Amino acid sequence: MNISRRNLLATAGASAMALPFGSALAQKPAEFTLKYGNNLPIAHPMNVRAAELAAKINNESKGRIAFEVYPNNQLGNDTDMLSQVRSGALDYFTLSPLILGTLVPAAQISGVGFAFKDYSQVWPAMDGELGAHVRKQIAGTGSLFAFEKIWDNGYRQITTSTKPVVQPEDLKGMKIRIPPSPFWVSMFKAFEASPATINFAEVYSSLQTKVVDAQENPLAIIATAKLNEVQKYCSITNHMWDGFWFLGNKKSFDRLPADLQEIVTRNVNAAGLKQRDDVKQLNDNLQAELKTKGMVINPTNAELFRAKLRSAGFYADWHKKFGDEPWALLEKYTGKLA
Ligand code: X2X
C-alpha cells in the first residue's frame, strides 16, 4: 500500500498519538526495527524530511529495515530520549549540541553566542574540523555516535509576552525559559536574566500559564509550535546558531550488516542536507507570517548583546572551559571572538 508522504503526515498530524511514520510501509516482518525520536512538531521540516527518510530506508532495504519515526516528544522529553538512546531503548535521536552538553560538555562549543556570522561560517565549521572534533567527543561516550551532517535548527530569537527586548538591559530579571543545558544557563545569567531550564515538551504550557514570560527559538520553531499564540513580542537577536546532531546508539548500529549501515548513513546525511535548506527557507521568510498572526517583531543591535557577554566574562569563561585547542578551532571559522 503506497502511503504518500502527504497522506502519512496528514494522518500522523490528525492524531495526537500518531502511529510512527514508516511502520505502515513494511510489507513483511522486518529484520531490524529502528526507532527514531525527536522533539519537534510534525509540521516542522525535521519531520517532513524524517518521513521521507523512513520511506527511503524501508524501500532501499527492501523491507529488511522498518525505520519508525516518533515525532513531537511521543517517547518522552529530551532528557528521557537522551537516556533512551544511550541505553539502546531508542536507536536514533536528534538533539541540540547544547542539551547534549549535559553528557558531552565539549559539544556545546557550536552554540557560543554570536559566534557564527552566518551560514557561510556555520557549515564549513560543522562539516569540517569543528564538527569532527565534536563527533569524536560524542563517540568517546562509547554508547553514542553522530552522523556527519548535523541537521539545522537555525538562529535563535527571543520572544516574550511582556515587552520587546531591544537591548541587553531589557533581559534583566526576565523569567525566560531555556533548554536544559549548562551553556544556556550561563549565557542568560550573563545577560542578568532569570533563566528556567524546561524541556521543549513543556514550553507551550509554561508560557501559557505564565510560569515563564519568555523563551528563545528560531522562527521555524516559534511558528510550527504555535508559540505566537502565547507570545506577543519577537526580538530578532540571532544570539546563537543551533543545530541537531542525528545521534545513533552504537550497539544498535553495529548490529546492522554493512550494506544496511550504508543505506542508513547515506540517507540520514542526505535528508539532513535537505532539511537544512528547508529550515533556512522558513527562517528567512516567517517574519511576515508571524506579524499577520499578531506578533510584534523588532530588530536588535547584536554588538550591544555581544559586548554584554564580553563584559560578563562569558567568552573568557567558555574559552577556558573548552580549552585553547577547541577554541582555536572555533575561531578558525568565526574569527577572533572575545
Ligand atoms: O528546546 C528547544 O528550544 C529546541 C526545540 O530548540 C531544541 O531542541 C534545542
Short mmCIF file of C-alpha atoms and ligand atoms in Angstrom, two decimals:
data_model
loop_
_atom_site.label_atom_id
_atom_site.label_comp_id
_atom_site.label_asym_id
_atom_site.label_seq_id
_atom_site.Cartn_x
_atom_site.Cartn_y
_atom_site.Cartn_z
CA MET A 1 0.00 0.00 0.00
CA ASN A 2 1.66 3.17 -1.09
CA ILE A 3 1.02 5.87 1.51
CA SER A 4 2.09 9.19 0.05
CA ARG A 5 4.20 11.35 2.31
CA ARG A 6 1.48 13.99 2.45
CA ASN A 7 -1.19 11.45 3.50
CA LEU A 8 1.22 9.98 6.00
CA LEU A 9 1.87 13.42 7.50
CA ALA A 10 -1.81 14.34 7.39
CA THR A 11 -2.75 11.12 9.16
CA ALA A 12 0.03 11.48 11.67
CA GLY A 13 -0.86 15.13 12.16
CA ALA A 14 -4.50 14.31 12.79
CA SER A 15 -3.97 12.18 15.86
CA ALA A 16 -2.10 13.21 18.95
CA MET A 17 -0.56 9.77 19.48
CA ALA A 18 0.14 9.24 15.79
CA LEU A 19 1.39 5.89 14.56
CA PRO A 20 5.16 6.06 13.92
CA PHE A 21 5.95 7.06 10.37
CA GLY A 22 7.31 4.24 8.24
CA SER A 23 5.86 1.25 10.03
CA ALA A 24 2.81 1.26 7.75
CA LEU A 25 5.12 0.77 4.74
CA ALA A 26 6.56 -2.57 5.88
CA GLN A 27 5.17 -5.47 3.75
CA LYS A 28 6.68 -8.34 5.83
CA PRO A 29 8.26 -8.58 9.25
CA ALA A 30 11.47 -6.56 9.13
CA GLU A 31 14.80 -7.99 10.30
CA PHE A 32 15.57 -4.68 12.06
CA THR A 33 13.04 -2.27 13.55
CA LEU A 34 14.82 1.06 14.12
CA LYS A 35 13.13 3.74 16.22
CA TYR A 36 13.99 7.44 15.78
CA GLY A 37 12.59 10.03 18.19
CA ASN A 38 12.55 13.81 18.13
CA ASN A 39 11.03 16.75 19.99
CA LEU A 40 9.61 18.81 17.13
CA PRO A 41 6.07 19.31 15.81
CA ILE A 42 5.02 17.17 12.85
CA ALA A 43 4.82 20.25 10.62
CA HIS A 44 8.50 21.17 11.21
CA PRO A 45 10.85 20.42 8.26
CA MET A 46 12.63 17.92 10.52
CA ASN A 47 9.58 15.65 10.41
CA VAL A 48 8.78 16.29 6.77
CA ARG A 49 12.27 15.06 5.88
CA ALA A 50 12.11 12.29 8.53
CA ALA A 51 9.02 10.83 6.86
CA GLU A 52 10.89 10.77 3.52
CA LEU A 53 13.93 9.29 5.24
CA ALA A 54 11.86 6.44 6.71
CA ALA A 55 10.33 5.63 3.33
CA LYS A 56 13.72 5.66 1.57
CA ILE A 57 15.38 3.40 4.15
CA ASN A 58 12.46 0.96 4.18
CA ASN A 59 12.30 0.83 0.39
CA GLU A 60 16.06 0.66 -0.28
CA SER A 61 16.49 -2.08 2.34
CA LYS A 62 13.64 -3.97 0.66
CA GLY A 63 11.78 -4.13 3.93
CA ARG A 64 14.69 -5.58 5.90
CA ILE A 65 14.58 -2.38 7.98
CA ALA A 66 11.43 -0.84 9.45
CA PHE A 67 12.62 2.71 10.23
CA GLU A 68 10.00 4.28 12.52
CA VAL A 69 9.74 8.00 13.33
CA TYR A 70 8.31 9.10 16.68
CA PRO A 71 7.94 12.92 16.44
CA ASN A 72 6.85 15.62 18.87
CA ASN A 73 8.07 14.09 22.16
CA GLN A 74 5.88 10.98 21.70
CA LEU A 75 8.51 8.88 23.51
CA GLY A 76 9.16 11.42 26.28
CA ASN A 77 11.04 14.72 26.60
CA ASP A 78 14.65 15.41 25.55
CA THR A 79 16.04 14.23 28.87
CA ASP A 80 14.06 10.96 28.57
CA MET A 81 15.04 10.35 24.95
CA LEU A 82 18.72 11.03 25.63
CA SER A 83 18.77 8.29 28.25
CA GLN A 84 16.76 6.01 25.92
CA VAL A 85 19.23 6.39 23.05
CA ARG A 86 22.15 5.86 25.44
CA SER A 87 20.62 2.61 26.75
CA GLY A 88 19.54 1.39 23.30
CA ALA A 89 15.80 1.59 24.05
CA LEU A 90 15.80 4.16 21.23
CA ASP A 91 18.03 3.75 18.17
CA TYR A 92 18.23 7.36 16.90
CA PHE A 93 17.52 10.80 18.38
CA THR A 94 18.09 14.34 17.13
CA LEU A 95 19.34 16.66 19.87
CA SER A 96 20.77 20.16 20.13
CA PRO A 97 24.53 20.14 20.80
CA LEU A 98 23.86 22.27 23.87
CA ILE A 99 21.45 19.85 25.52
CA LEU A 100 23.86 17.06 24.58
CA GLY A 101 26.32 19.16 26.60
CA THR A 102 24.86 17.65 29.77
CA LEU A 103 26.58 14.41 28.66
CA VAL A 104 29.31 15.70 26.29
CA PRO A 105 30.33 19.20 27.52
CA ALA A 106 32.62 19.72 24.50
CA ALA A 107 29.58 19.55 22.18
CA GLN A 108 28.35 22.94 23.38
CA ILE A 109 31.11 24.80 21.52
CA SER A 110 28.95 25.22 18.39
CA GLY A 111 26.49 27.31 20.40
CA VAL A 112 28.83 30.10 21.52
CA GLY A 113 26.83 33.33 21.44
CA PHE A 114 27.18 35.42 18.27
CA ALA A 115 30.00 33.15 17.07
CA PHE A 116 28.92 32.30 13.51
CA LYS A 117 28.25 35.46 11.49
CA ASP A 118 26.06 33.49 9.04
CA TYR A 119 25.75 30.12 7.32
CA SER A 120 28.89 30.76 5.25
CA GLN A 121 30.72 30.15 8.55
CA VAL A 122 28.36 27.53 10.08
CA TRP A 123 28.58 24.72 7.52
CA PRO A 124 32.36 24.84 6.83
CA ALA A 125 32.82 24.56 10.62
CA MET A 126 30.21 21.89 11.33
CA ASP A 127 31.02 19.83 8.20
CA GLY A 128 34.72 20.45 8.81
CA GLU A 129 37.19 20.20 11.67
CA LEU A 130 34.95 21.64 14.42
CA GLY A 131 32.18 19.12 13.69
CA ALA A 132 34.73 16.32 13.50
CA HIS A 133 36.12 17.36 16.89
CA VAL A 134 32.65 17.27 18.47
CA ARG A 135 31.72 13.95 16.85
CA LYS A 136 34.94 12.45 18.25
CA GLN A 137 33.89 13.54 21.76
CA ILE A 138 30.42 12.06 21.20
CA ALA A 139 31.95 8.74 20.09
CA GLY A 140 34.09 8.90 23.24
CA THR A 141 30.96 8.20 25.30
CA GLY A 142 31.16 4.62 23.99
CA SER A 143 27.37 4.40 23.67
CA LEU A 144 26.62 7.05 21.05
CA PHE A 145 27.77 8.35 17.69
CA ALA A 146 26.64 11.26 15.49
CA PHE A 147 26.15 11.15 11.73
CA GLU A 148 28.42 13.52 9.84
CA LYS A 149 25.86 16.07 8.61
CA ILE A 150 24.31 17.91 11.55
CA TRP A 151 20.67 18.90 10.96
CA ASP A 152 19.68 22.57 11.30
CA ASN A 153 17.66 24.40 13.93
CA GLY A 154 18.68 27.89 12.89
CA TYR A 155 19.46 31.22 14.56
CA ARG A 156 17.61 31.72 17.80
CA GLN A 157 15.38 34.74 18.56
CA ILE A 158 13.85 35.90 21.85
CA THR A 159 10.06 36.04 22.33
CA THR A 160 8.17 37.45 25.32
CA SER A 161 4.60 38.04 26.49
CA THR A 162 5.55 41.24 28.32
CA LYS A 163 7.78 43.59 26.27
CA PRO A 164 10.17 43.72 23.33
CA VAL A 165 13.85 43.03 24.02
CA VAL A 166 15.69 45.92 22.39
CA GLN A 167 18.89 45.98 24.42
CA PRO A 168 20.56 43.64 26.93
CA GLU A 169 19.17 45.62 29.89
CA ASP A 170 15.67 44.51 28.84
CA LEU A 171 16.63 40.96 29.84
CA LYS A 172 17.45 41.95 33.44
CA GLY A 173 15.38 39.75 35.78
CA MET A 174 13.30 38.41 32.87
CA LYS A 175 11.81 34.93 33.57
CA ILE A 176 12.96 33.23 30.38
CA ARG A 177 12.71 29.53 29.52
CA ILE A 178 15.85 27.93 28.18
CA PRO A 179 16.56 24.30 27.24
CA PRO A 180 18.20 22.12 29.91
CA SER A 181 21.87 22.97 29.29
CA PRO A 182 24.64 24.49 31.44
CA PHE A 183 25.65 26.63 28.47
CA TRP A 184 22.25 28.23 28.05
CA VAL A 185 22.10 28.93 31.80
CA SER A 186 25.48 30.63 31.64
CA MET A 187 24.52 32.81 28.66
CA PHE A 188 21.29 34.12 30.15
CA LYS A 189 22.85 34.62 33.58
CA ALA A 190 25.47 36.72 31.79
CA PHE A 191 22.52 38.77 30.49
CA GLU A 192 21.35 39.02 34.14
CA ALA A 193 18.05 37.31 33.22
CA SER A 194 16.28 34.73 35.42
CA PRO A 195 16.57 31.61 33.25
CA ALA A 196 14.41 28.50 33.91
CA THR A 197 15.50 25.22 32.31
CA ILE A 198 12.42 23.50 30.87
CA ASN A 199 12.23 20.70 28.27
CA PHE A 200 10.66 21.77 24.99
CA ALA A 201 7.70 19.43 25.58
CA GLU A 202 6.56 21.74 28.39
CA VAL A 203 7.35 25.12 26.78
CA TYR A 204 3.92 26.00 25.36
CA SER A 205 2.12 25.27 28.66
CA SER A 206 4.81 27.07 30.70
CA LEU A 207 4.30 30.20 28.59
CA GLN A 208 0.51 29.85 28.63
CA THR A 209 0.39 29.58 32.44
CA LYS A 210 3.00 32.34 32.86
CA VAL A 211 5.44 30.07 34.66
CA VAL A 212 7.84 31.97 32.39
CA ASP A 213 7.33 35.15 30.34
CA ALA A 214 9.81 34.45 27.57
CA GLN A 215 11.63 31.82 25.56
CA GLU A 216 14.10 31.78 22.67
CA ASN A 217 13.95 29.72 19.49
CA PRO A 218 14.34 30.02 15.72
CA LEU A 219 11.29 31.34 13.84
CA ALA A 220 10.58 27.91 12.28
CA ILE A 221 10.01 26.51 15.76
CA ILE A 222 8.07 29.55 17.00
CA ALA A 223 5.71 29.09 14.03
CA THR A 224 5.38 25.28 13.91
CA ALA A 225 4.96 25.03 17.71
CA LYS A 226 2.45 27.91 17.52
CA LEU A 227 4.28 29.84 20.24
CA ASN A 228 2.89 33.04 18.67
CA GLU A 229 -0.39 32.06 20.37
CA VAL A 230 1.22 32.61 23.80
CA GLN A 231 3.94 35.17 22.98
CA LYS A 232 3.37 38.76 21.83
CA TYR A 233 6.85 40.09 21.08
CA CYS A 234 9.63 38.60 18.95
CA SER A 235 13.06 40.28 19.08
CA ILE A 236 15.45 39.33 16.28
CA THR A 237 18.62 38.77 18.31
CA ASN A 238 20.24 35.90 16.34
CA HIS A 239 22.09 35.30 19.60
CA MET A 240 23.08 31.73 18.77
CA TRP A 241 23.15 29.29 15.87
CA ASP A 242 21.76 25.91 16.89
CA GLY A 243 21.55 22.50 15.24
CA PHE A 244 20.50 18.91 15.88
CA TRP A 245 23.07 16.12 15.95
CA PHE A 246 21.45 13.00 14.47
CA LEU A 247 22.58 10.66 17.26
CA GLY A 248 22.68 6.85 16.99
CA ASN A 249 23.03 4.11 19.57
CA LYS A 250 26.36 2.44 18.71
CA LYS A 251 25.39 -1.14 19.63
CA SER A 252 22.21 -0.90 17.55
CA PHE A 253 24.12 0.44 14.53
CA ASP A 254 26.89 -2.18 14.87
CA ARG A 255 24.25 -4.92 14.70
CA LEU A 256 23.36 -3.86 11.15
CA PRO A 257 25.21 -5.58 8.26
CA ALA A 258 27.47 -3.23 6.28
CA ASP A 259 25.04 -2.81 3.37
CA LEU A 260 22.26 -1.66 5.69
CA GLN A 261 24.63 0.63 7.59
CA GLU A 262 25.43 2.28 4.24
CA ILE A 263 21.74 2.75 3.39
CA VAL A 264 21.00 4.33 6.79
CA THR A 265 24.11 6.56 6.81
CA ARG A 266 23.74 7.84 3.24
CA ASN A 267 20.03 8.62 3.66
CA VAL A 268 20.33 10.27 7.09
CA ASN A 269 23.05 12.61 5.79
CA ALA A 270 21.16 13.33 2.55
CA ALA A 271 17.96 14.10 4.48
CA GLY A 272 19.93 16.41 6.77
CA LEU A 273 21.18 18.47 3.83
CA LYS A 274 17.63 18.87 2.51
CA GLN A 275 16.36 19.75 5.98
CA ARG A 276 18.99 22.49 6.23
CA ASP A 277 17.64 24.14 3.07
CA ASP A 278 14.05 23.86 4.35
CA VAL A 279 14.89 25.42 7.73
CA LYS A 280 16.82 28.34 6.22
CA GLN A 281 13.99 28.98 3.76
CA LEU A 282 11.45 29.00 6.61
CA ASN A 283 13.53 31.11 8.99
CA ASP A 284 14.21 33.66 6.25
CA ASN A 285 10.55 34.07 5.37
CA LEU A 286 8.46 33.71 8.54
CA GLN A 287 8.60 37.25 9.96
CA ALA A 288 5.78 38.49 7.71
CA GLU A 289 3.57 35.49 8.57
CA LEU A 290 4.17 35.88 12.32
CA LYS A 291 3.30 39.59 12.04
CA THR A 292 -0.03 38.74 10.39
CA LYS A 293 -0.63 36.39 13.33
CA GLY A 294 -0.26 39.35 15.70
CA MET A 295 3.37 39.20 16.79
CA VAL A 296 5.23 42.49 17.24
CA ILE A 297 8.70 41.97 15.76
CA ASN A 298 11.71 44.22 16.40
CA PRO A 299 15.33 44.19 15.17
CA THR A 300 18.23 44.49 17.63
CA ASN A 301 21.89 45.57 17.53
CA ALA A 302 23.92 42.38 18.07
CA GLU A 303 27.00 44.37 19.14
CA LEU A 304 25.21 45.54 22.33
CA PHE A 305 24.45 41.94 23.34
CA ARG A 306 27.90 40.69 22.34
CA ALA A 307 29.51 43.48 24.41
CA LYS A 308 27.39 42.49 27.42
CA LEU A 309 28.54 38.86 27.15
CA ARG A 310 32.14 40.04 26.81
CA SER A 311 31.96 42.31 29.86
CA ALA A 312 30.35 39.48 31.87
CA GLY A 313 33.38 37.31 31.07
CA PHE A 314 31.23 34.84 29.10
CA TYR A 315 33.72 34.33 26.25
CA ALA A 316 36.73 34.12 28.58
CA ASP A 317 34.95 31.59 30.83
CA TRP A 318 33.95 29.31 27.96
CA HIS A 319 37.34 29.64 26.26
CA LYS A 320 38.81 28.26 29.50
CA LYS A 321 36.16 25.52 29.82
CA PHE A 322 36.53 24.30 26.22
CA GLY A 323 40.33 24.67 26.18
CA ASP A 324 42.71 26.52 23.88
CA GLU A 325 42.77 23.97 21.06
CA PRO A 326 38.97 23.62 20.57
CA TRP A 327 38.59 27.38 20.96
CA ALA A 328 41.24 27.97 18.28
CA LEU A 329 39.35 25.51 16.08
CA LEU A 330 36.15 27.53 16.55
CA GLU A 331 37.92 30.84 15.84
CA LYS A 332 39.43 29.31 12.70
CA TYR A 333 35.91 29.58 11.24
CA THR A 334 34.47 32.57 13.15
CA GLY A 335 37.46 34.88 13.52
CA LYS A 336 38.57 36.24 16.90
CA LEU A 337 35.62 36.11 19.30
CA ALA A 338 36.30 37.84 22.62
O1 X2X B 1 14.29 23.03 23.20
C1 X2X B 1 14.36 23.89 22.30
O2 X2X B 1 14.22 25.12 22.47
C2 X2X B 1 14.64 23.40 20.89
C3 X2X B 1 13.40 22.76 20.32
O3 X2X B 1 15.08 24.46 20.07
C4 X2X B 1 15.74 22.43 20.99
O4 X2X B 1 15.55 21.24 20.80
C5 X2X B 1 17.04 22.96 21.38
#
